[in-house]
PDB file of C-alpha atoms in Angstrom:
ATOM      1  CA  MET A1383     123.448 -12.520  45.233  1.00  0.00           C
ATOM      2  CA  THR A1384     124.769 -13.585  41.835  1.00  0.00           C
ATOM      3  CA  THR A1385     124.287 -11.064  38.976  1.00  0.00           C
ATOM      4  CA  ARG A1386     123.199 -12.607  35.505  1.00  0.00           C
ATOM      5  CA  ILE A1387     121.898 -11.841  32.230  1.00  0.00           C
ATOM      6  CA  ASP A1388     118.610 -12.821  30.662  1.00  0.00           C
ATOM      7  CA  GLN A1389     117.748 -12.414  26.953  1.00  0.00           C
ATOM      8  CA  PHE A1390     114.359 -11.984  25.555  1.00  0.00           C
ATOM      9  CA  SER A1391     113.450 -11.725  21.675  1.00  0.00           C
ATOM     10  CA  SER A1392     111.152  -9.122  20.987  1.00  0.00           C
ATOM     11  CA  PRO A1393     108.950  -8.495  17.662  1.00  0.00           C
ATOM     12  CA  ALA A1394     110.571  -6.188  15.303  1.00  0.00           C
ATOM     13  CA  ALA A1395     108.700  -2.991  14.641  1.00  0.00           C
ATOM     14  CA  VAL A1396     106.856  -2.805  11.634  1.00  0.00           C
ATOM     15  CA  GLY A1397     108.356   0.025   9.551  1.00  0.00           C
ATOM     16  CA  GLY A1398     111.402  -0.061  11.945  1.00  0.00           C
ATOM     17  CA  GLY A1399     113.938  -0.851   9.266  1.00  0.00           C
ATOM     18  CA  SER A1400     114.695  -3.798  10.638  1.00  0.00           C
ATOM     19  CA  GLY A1401     116.197  -6.688   8.613  1.00  0.00           C
ATOM     20  CA  THR A1402     115.139  -9.559  10.950  1.00  0.00           C
ATOM     21  CA  ASP A1403     111.741 -10.762  12.896  1.00  0.00           C
ATOM     22  CA  GLU A1404     113.435 -10.421  16.336  1.00  0.00           C
ATOM     23  CA  VAL A1405     115.687  -7.854  18.167  1.00  0.00           C
ATOM     24  CA  ASN A1406     117.376  -9.033  21.341  1.00  0.00           C
ATOM     25  CA  VAL A1407     116.400  -7.291  24.679  1.00  0.00           C
ATOM     26  CA  TRP A1408     119.226  -7.705  27.354  1.00  0.00           C
ATOM     27  CA  ILE A1409     118.239  -7.586  30.889  1.00  0.00           C
ATOM     28  CA  VAL A1410     121.083  -8.033  33.879  1.00  0.00           C
ATOM     29  CA  GLY A1411     120.707  -7.932  37.298  1.00  0.00           C
ATOM     30  CA  ASP A1412     120.312 -10.545  40.215  1.00  0.00           C
ATOM     31  CA  ASP A1413     117.298 -11.437  42.416  1.00  0.00           C
ATOM     32  CA  GLU A1414     116.363  -7.890  43.277  1.00  0.00           C
ATOM     33  CA  GLU A1415     116.707  -5.463  40.809  1.00  0.00           C
ATOM     34  CA  VAL A1416     117.753  -5.158  36.769  1.00  0.00           C
ATOM     35  CA  ILE A1417     118.460  -2.998  34.067  1.00  0.00           C
ATOM     36  CA  VAL A1418     117.012  -3.587  30.974  1.00  0.00           C
ATOM     37  CA  ILE A1419     118.956  -2.559  27.614  1.00  0.00           C
ATOM     38  CA  ASP A1420     117.025  -2.134  24.453  1.00  0.00           C
ATOM     39  CA  PRO A1421     113.615  -2.340  25.663  1.00  0.00           C
ATOM     40  CA  GLY A1422     112.059  -3.694  21.943  1.00  0.00           C
ATOM     41  CA  THR A1423     108.403  -3.278  21.275  1.00  0.00           C
ATOM     42  CA  ASP A1424     107.013  -6.155  23.684  1.00  0.00           C
ATOM     43  CA  PRO A1425     107.176  -4.392  27.306  1.00  0.00           C
ATOM     44  CA  ALA A1426     104.372  -7.027  28.429  1.00  0.00           C
ATOM     45  CA  GLY A1427     106.753  -9.732  27.412  1.00  0.00           C
ATOM     46  CA  VAL A1428     109.847  -7.824  28.735  1.00  0.00           C
ATOM     47  CA  LEU A1429     108.270  -7.563  32.379  1.00  0.00           C
ATOM     48  CA  ASP A1430     107.716 -11.150  32.562  1.00  0.00           C
ATOM     49  CA  VAL A1431     111.038 -11.649  32.308  1.00  0.00           C
ATOM     50  CA  VAL A1432     111.843  -9.295  34.638  1.00  0.00           C
ATOM     51  CA  GLY A1433     109.059 -10.572  37.081  1.00  0.00           C
ATOM     52  CA  ASP A1434     108.771  -8.719  40.590  1.00  0.00           C
ATOM     53  CA  ARG A1435     112.654  -7.239  40.293  1.00  0.00           C
ATOM     54  CA  GLU A1436     112.745  -3.608  40.344  1.00  0.00           C
ATOM     55  CA  VAL A1437     114.091  -2.168  37.158  1.00  0.00           C
ATOM     56  CA  LEU A1438     116.498   0.388  37.695  1.00  0.00           C
ATOM     57  CA  ALA A1439     117.031   2.036  34.441  1.00  0.00           C
ATOM     58  CA  VAL A1440     116.091   1.395  30.898  1.00  0.00           C
ATOM     59  CA  ILE A1441     118.907   1.914  28.454  1.00  0.00           C
ATOM     60  CA  CYS A1442     118.482   2.497  24.818  1.00  0.00           C
ATOM     61  CA  THR A1443     121.923   1.571  22.736  1.00  0.00           C
ATOM     62  CA  HIS A1444     120.402   3.743  19.791  1.00  0.00           C
ATOM     63  CA  GLY A1445     117.472   5.515  18.799  1.00  0.00           C
ATOM     64  CA  HIS A1446     115.782   3.280  15.761  1.00  0.00           C
ATOM     65  CA  ALA A1447     112.412   2.214  16.377  1.00  0.00           C
ATOM     66  CA  ASP A1448     112.794  -1.735  16.981  1.00  0.00           C
ATOM     67  CA  HIS A1449     114.653  -1.019  19.788  1.00  0.00           C
ATOM     68  CA  ILE A1450     113.310   1.651  21.425  1.00  0.00           C
ATOM     69  CA  ALA A1451     109.215   1.341  21.077  1.00  0.00           C
ATOM     70  CA  ALA A1452     108.401   0.157  24.529  1.00  0.00           C
ATOM     71  CA  ALA A1453     110.756   2.282  26.511  1.00  0.00           C
ATOM     72  CA  MET A1454     108.438   4.260  28.213  1.00  0.00           C
ATOM     73  CA  GLU A1455     105.723   2.122  28.997  1.00  0.00           C
ATOM     74  CA  LEU A1456     108.738  -0.507  30.525  1.00  0.00           C
ATOM     75  CA  ALA A1457     109.622   2.454  32.608  1.00  0.00           C
ATOM     76  CA  GLU A1458     106.388   3.353  33.839  1.00  0.00           C
ATOM     77  CA  ARG A1459     106.155   0.223  36.226  1.00  0.00           C
ATOM     78  CA  ASP A1460     108.628   1.155  38.676  1.00  0.00           C
ATOM     79  CA  GLN A1461     109.182   4.758  37.732  1.00  0.00           C
ATOM     80  CA  ALA A1462     112.565   3.842  36.065  1.00  0.00           C
ATOM     81  CA  PRO A1463     115.014   6.720  34.043  1.00  0.00           C
ATOM     82  CA  VAL A1464     115.415   5.952  30.297  1.00  0.00           C
ATOM     83  CA  ALA A1465     118.697   6.630  28.862  1.00  0.00           C
ATOM     84  CA  LEU A1466     119.722   7.812  25.584  1.00  0.00           C
ATOM     85  CA  HIS A1467     122.444   9.022  24.194  1.00  0.00           C
ATOM     86  CA  PRO A1468     121.772  13.122  22.910  1.00  0.00           C
ATOM     87  CA  LYS A1469     122.905  12.626  19.574  1.00  0.00           C
ATOM     88  CA  ASP A1470     119.933  10.075  19.105  1.00  0.00           C
ATOM     89  CA  ARG A1471     117.446  12.974  20.303  1.00  0.00           C
ATOM     90  CA  MET A1472     115.684  13.500  16.801  1.00  0.00           C
ATOM     91  CA  LEU A1473     115.431   9.359  16.521  1.00  0.00           C
ATOM     92  CA  TRP A1474     113.769   8.888  19.594  1.00  0.00           C
ATOM     93  CA  ARG A1475     111.528  11.865  18.513  1.00  0.00           C
ATOM     94  CA  GLU A1476     110.141   9.518  15.726  1.00  0.00           C
ATOM     95  CA  ALA A1477     108.648   6.712  18.227  1.00  0.00           C
ATOM     96  CA  HIS A1478     107.766   8.850  21.282  1.00  0.00           C
ATOM     97  CA  PRO A1479     106.803  12.506  20.204  1.00  0.00           C
ATOM     98  CA  GLY A1480     105.451  13.200  23.276  1.00  0.00           C
ATOM     99  CA  ASP A1481     108.120  11.863  25.612  1.00  0.00           C
ATOM    100  CA  VAL A1482     111.631  12.722  26.443  1.00  0.00           C
ATOM    101  CA  ALA A1483     114.534  10.385  27.746  1.00  0.00           C
ATOM    102  CA  ASP A1484     115.439  11.185  31.551  1.00  0.00           C
ATOM    103  CA  ILE A1485     119.133  10.312  31.256  1.00  0.00           C
ATOM    104  CA  GLU A1486     121.504  11.780  28.774  1.00  0.00           C
ATOM    105  CA  MET A1487     124.319   9.267  28.287  1.00  0.00           C
ATOM    106  CA  GLU A1488     127.965  10.333  28.015  1.00  0.00           C
ATOM    107  CA  ASP A1489     130.956   8.225  27.323  1.00  0.00           C
ATOM    108  CA  GLY A1490     132.477   6.832  30.256  1.00  0.00           C
ATOM    109  CA  GLY A1491     129.189   7.008  32.436  1.00  0.00           C
ATOM    110  CA  ILE A1492     128.386   4.656  34.654  1.00  0.00           C
ATOM    111  CA  PHE A1493     125.290   2.275  35.481  1.00  0.00           C
ATOM    112  CA  GLU A1494     125.434   0.031  38.441  1.00  0.00           C
ATOM    113  CA  VAL A1495     122.970  -2.950  39.209  1.00  0.00           C
ATOM    114  CA  ALA A1496     123.578  -5.634  41.663  1.00  0.00           C
ATOM    115  CA  ASP A1497     127.099  -5.950  42.109  1.00  0.00           C
ATOM    116  CA  VAL A1498     128.347  -4.842  38.507  1.00  0.00           C
ATOM    117  CA  SER A1499     128.783  -1.993  36.923  1.00  0.00           C
ATOM    118  CA  LEU A1500     127.888  -0.631  33.120  1.00  0.00           C
ATOM    119  CA  GLU A1501     130.505   1.785  31.399  1.00  0.00           C
ATOM    120  CA  VAL A1502     128.881   3.882  28.533  1.00  0.00           C
ATOM    121  CA  ILE A1503     131.173   3.436  25.512  1.00  0.00           C
ATOM    122  CA  HIS A1504     130.255   6.149  22.891  1.00  0.00           C
ATOM    123  CA  ALA A1505     129.902   4.250  19.416  1.00  0.00           C
ATOM    124  CA  PRO A1506     129.259   6.467  16.438  1.00  0.00           C
ATOM    125  CA  GLY A1507     128.499   5.131  13.207  1.00  0.00           C
ATOM    126  CA  HIS A1508     124.887   3.725  12.977  1.00  0.00           C
ATOM    127  CA  THR A1509     123.800   6.090  14.375  1.00  0.00           C
ATOM    128  CA  ASP A1510     125.214   9.616  15.769  1.00  0.00           C
ATOM    129  CA  GLY A1511     124.621   8.667  19.331  1.00  0.00           C
ATOM    130  CA  SER A1512     125.426   4.683  19.148  1.00  0.00           C
ATOM    131  CA  ALA A1513     126.669   3.298  22.398  1.00  0.00           C
ATOM    132  CA  CYS A1514     127.656   0.143  24.028  1.00  0.00           C
ATOM    133  CA  LEU A1515     127.714  -0.815  27.677  1.00  0.00           C
ATOM    134  CA  TYR A1516     130.951  -2.659  28.830  1.00  0.00           C
ATOM    135  CA  CYS A1517     130.612  -4.903  32.196  1.00  0.00           C
ATOM    136  CA  GLU A1518     134.109  -5.739  32.964  1.00  0.00           C
ATOM    137  CA  GLY A1519     132.567  -8.178  35.936  1.00  0.00           C
ATOM    138  CA  LEU A1520     130.594 -10.231  33.836  1.00  0.00           C
ATOM    139  CA  GLY A1521     132.982  -9.894  31.029  1.00  0.00           C
ATOM    140  CA  VAL A1522     130.508  -8.679  28.372  1.00  0.00           C
ATOM    141  CA  VAL A1523     129.379  -5.808  26.181  1.00  0.00           C
ATOM    142  CA  PHE A1524     126.231  -5.081  24.877  1.00  0.00           C
ATOM    143  CA  THR A1525     126.506  -3.530  21.522  1.00  0.00           C
ATOM    144  CA  GLY A1526     123.343  -2.444  19.869  1.00  0.00           C
ATOM    145  CA  HIS A1527     123.917  -2.005  16.570  1.00  0.00           C
ATOM    146  CA  ALA A1528     127.565  -0.827  16.746  1.00  0.00           C
ATOM    147  CA  LEU A1529     128.462  -4.086  15.860  1.00  0.00           C
ATOM    148  CA  LEU A1530     126.720  -7.787  15.270  1.00  0.00           C
ATOM    149  CA  ALA A1531     128.379 -11.183  14.652  1.00  0.00           C
ATOM    150  CA  GLY A1532     128.647 -10.295  11.019  1.00  0.00           C
ATOM    151  CA  GLY A1533     130.237  -6.968  11.678  1.00  0.00           C
ATOM    152  CA  PRO A1534     129.189  -3.543  10.838  1.00  0.00           C
ATOM    153  CA  VAL A1535     125.454  -3.195  10.956  1.00  0.00           C
ATOM    154  CA  PRO A1536     123.785  -0.976   8.161  1.00  0.00           C
ATOM    155  CA  HIS A1537     120.197   0.720   8.747  1.00  0.00           C
ATOM    156  CA  ASP A1538     117.550   0.178   5.659  1.00  0.00           C
ATOM    157  CA  GLY A1539     119.858  -1.347   3.408  1.00  0.00           C
ATOM    158  CA  GLU A1540     122.577   1.201   3.625  1.00  0.00           C
ATOM    159  CA  PHE A1541     125.607   1.971   5.648  1.00  0.00           C
ATOM    160  CA  PRO A1542     124.998   5.833   7.274  1.00  0.00           C
ATOM    161  CA  ASP A1543     128.599   6.210   8.049  1.00  0.00           C
ATOM    162  CA  PHE A1544     130.584   2.804   7.482  1.00  0.00           C
ATOM    163  CA  ALA A1545     133.765   4.670   8.015  1.00  0.00           C
ATOM    164  CA  GLY A1546     132.843   5.796  11.520  1.00  0.00           C
ATOM    165  CA  GLN A1547     131.283   2.589  11.886  1.00  0.00           C
ATOM    166  CA  LEU A1548     134.853   0.652  11.714  1.00  0.00           C
ATOM    167  CA  THR A1549     136.312   3.337  13.721  1.00  0.00           C
ATOM    168  CA  ALA A1550     134.394   2.863  16.375  1.00  0.00           C
ATOM    169  CA  ILE A1551     134.916  -0.993  16.705  1.00  0.00           C
ATOM    170  CA  GLY A1552     138.527  -0.512  15.928  1.00  0.00           C
ATOM    171  CA  GLU A1553     139.040   2.120  18.508  1.00  0.00           C
ATOM    172  CA  HIS A1554     136.498   1.441  21.550  1.00  0.00           C
ATOM    173  CA  LEU A1555     135.322  -2.544  21.408  1.00  0.00           C
ATOM    174  CA  LEU A1556     138.628  -4.298  19.709  1.00  0.00           C
ATOM    175  CA  THR A1557     140.692  -3.075  22.393  1.00  0.00           C
ATOM    176  CA  LEU A1558     138.650  -4.692  25.067  1.00  0.00           C
ATOM    177  CA  PRO A1559     139.766  -8.043  26.649  1.00  0.00           C
ATOM    178  CA  SER A1560     139.768 -10.635  23.586  1.00  0.00           C
ATOM    179  CA  GLY A1561     137.711 -13.092  25.701  1.00  0.00           C
ATOM    180  CA  THR A1562     134.778 -10.490  26.181  1.00  0.00           C
ATOM    181  CA  ARG A1563     131.457 -11.499  25.082  1.00  0.00           C
ATOM    182  CA  VAL A1564     129.776  -8.976  22.430  1.00  0.00           C
ATOM    183  CA  LEU A1565     125.969  -9.316  23.330  1.00  0.00           C
ATOM    184  CA  PRO A1566     124.435  -7.590  20.447  1.00  0.00           C
ATOM    185  CA  GLY A1567     121.314  -6.098  19.668  1.00  0.00           C
ATOM    186  CA  CYS A1568     120.164  -8.873  16.980  1.00  0.00           C
ATOM    187  CA  GLY A1569     121.159 -12.223  16.209  1.00  0.00           C
ATOM    188  CA  PRO A1570     124.050 -14.203  17.981  1.00  0.00           C
ATOM    189  CA  GLU A1571     126.590 -13.141  20.298  1.00  0.00           C
ATOM    190  CA  THR A1572     130.131 -13.288  19.263  1.00  0.00           C
ATOM    191  CA  THR A1573     133.368 -12.608  21.052  1.00  0.00           C
ATOM    192  CA  ILE A1574     135.977  -9.380  20.604  1.00  0.00           C
ATOM    193  CA  ALA A1575     138.659 -12.310  19.106  1.00  0.00           C
ATOM    194  CA  GLU A1576     136.067 -13.322  16.722  1.00  0.00           C
ATOM    195  CA  ALA A1577     135.347  -9.805  15.622  1.00  0.00           C
ATOM    196  CA  GLU A1578     138.924  -8.920  15.656  1.00  0.00           C
ATOM    197  CA  LYS A1579     139.914 -11.901  13.380  1.00  0.00           C
ATOM    198  CA  LYS A1580     137.307 -10.549  10.567  1.00  0.00           C
ATOM    199  CA  PHE A1581     137.633  -6.871  10.823  1.00  0.00           C
ATOM    200  CA  ASP A1582     140.103  -7.130   8.031  1.00  0.00           C
ATOM    201  CA  SER A1583     137.873  -8.565   5.768  1.00  0.00           C
ATOM    202  CA  TRP A1584     135.142  -5.779   6.800  1.00  0.00           C
ATOM    203  CA  VAL A1585     137.363  -3.122   5.985  1.00  0.00           C
ATOM    204  CA  SER A1586     138.516  -4.629   2.410  1.00  0.00           C
ATOM    205  CA  ALA A1587     134.900  -5.600   1.467  1.00  0.00           C
ATOM    206  CA  GLY A1588     133.428  -2.374   2.347  1.00  0.00           C
ATOM    207  CA  PRO A1589     129.974  -1.031   2.912  1.00  0.00           C
ATOM    208  CA  VAL A1590     128.572  -4.184   0.930  1.00  0.00           C
ATOM    209  CA  VAL A1591     125.194  -5.600   2.864  1.00  0.00           C
ATOM    210  CA  THR A1592     125.835  -9.136   3.303  1.00  0.00           C
ATOM    211  CA  ALA A1593     123.373 -11.996   4.326  1.00  0.00           C
ATOM    212  CA  GLN A1594     125.407 -11.831   7.844  1.00  0.00           C
ATOM    213  CA  SER A1595     125.122  -8.337   8.307  1.00  0.00           C
ATOM    214  CA  GLY A1596     121.443  -8.226   6.932  1.00  0.00           C
ATOM    215  CA  PRO A1597     119.435  -5.057   6.124  1.00  0.00           C
ATOM    216  CA  GLY A1598     119.724  -3.492   9.924  1.00  0.00           C
ATOM    217  CA  ASP A1599     117.671  -1.256  11.639  1.00  0.00           C
TER     218      ASP A1599
END
């Protein structure tokens, strides 16, 4: 069966720090099974897209509420594990005070779904535990809020660690093949080649929130 990527736009959480009305939920798999990346806030909406396919795992690229609020309810249907980098555990507890993520992601970890693999890339900066998922087989990288089309992503109008974000982008993302599609946690997709063209301008501009970067979450 052919592995495909479905996208669902989830409403942003009230008070979640997002500068957008919607966040991207990515669903990777075939006709039998899927992995959900950044479950958002609307589990019913995500499950409508999933249909009767089995959810193998729910992966959170970082711990901000807009992207993880639906994680436990979404995972419950198929008793799927929820994955999060341990350095975002405190953020997770703000949204899920009574629950814990089942899998502590590590750099280089692998998730398998259908006929492809997703490799964990730890990319701290937006949060300490921010992670991306690279799928060589599909030629995509799911970046959460490590990188949007407009560049590094702030939180509540500020950059928690701008230098760290740039380092993560330069060392861990721009080293991927230039044709790799970048599928972010909100907003439109881009490519590694486009990000590489803009990288020096992001460095020169410094930690300035622009219309392209948005307030972020």
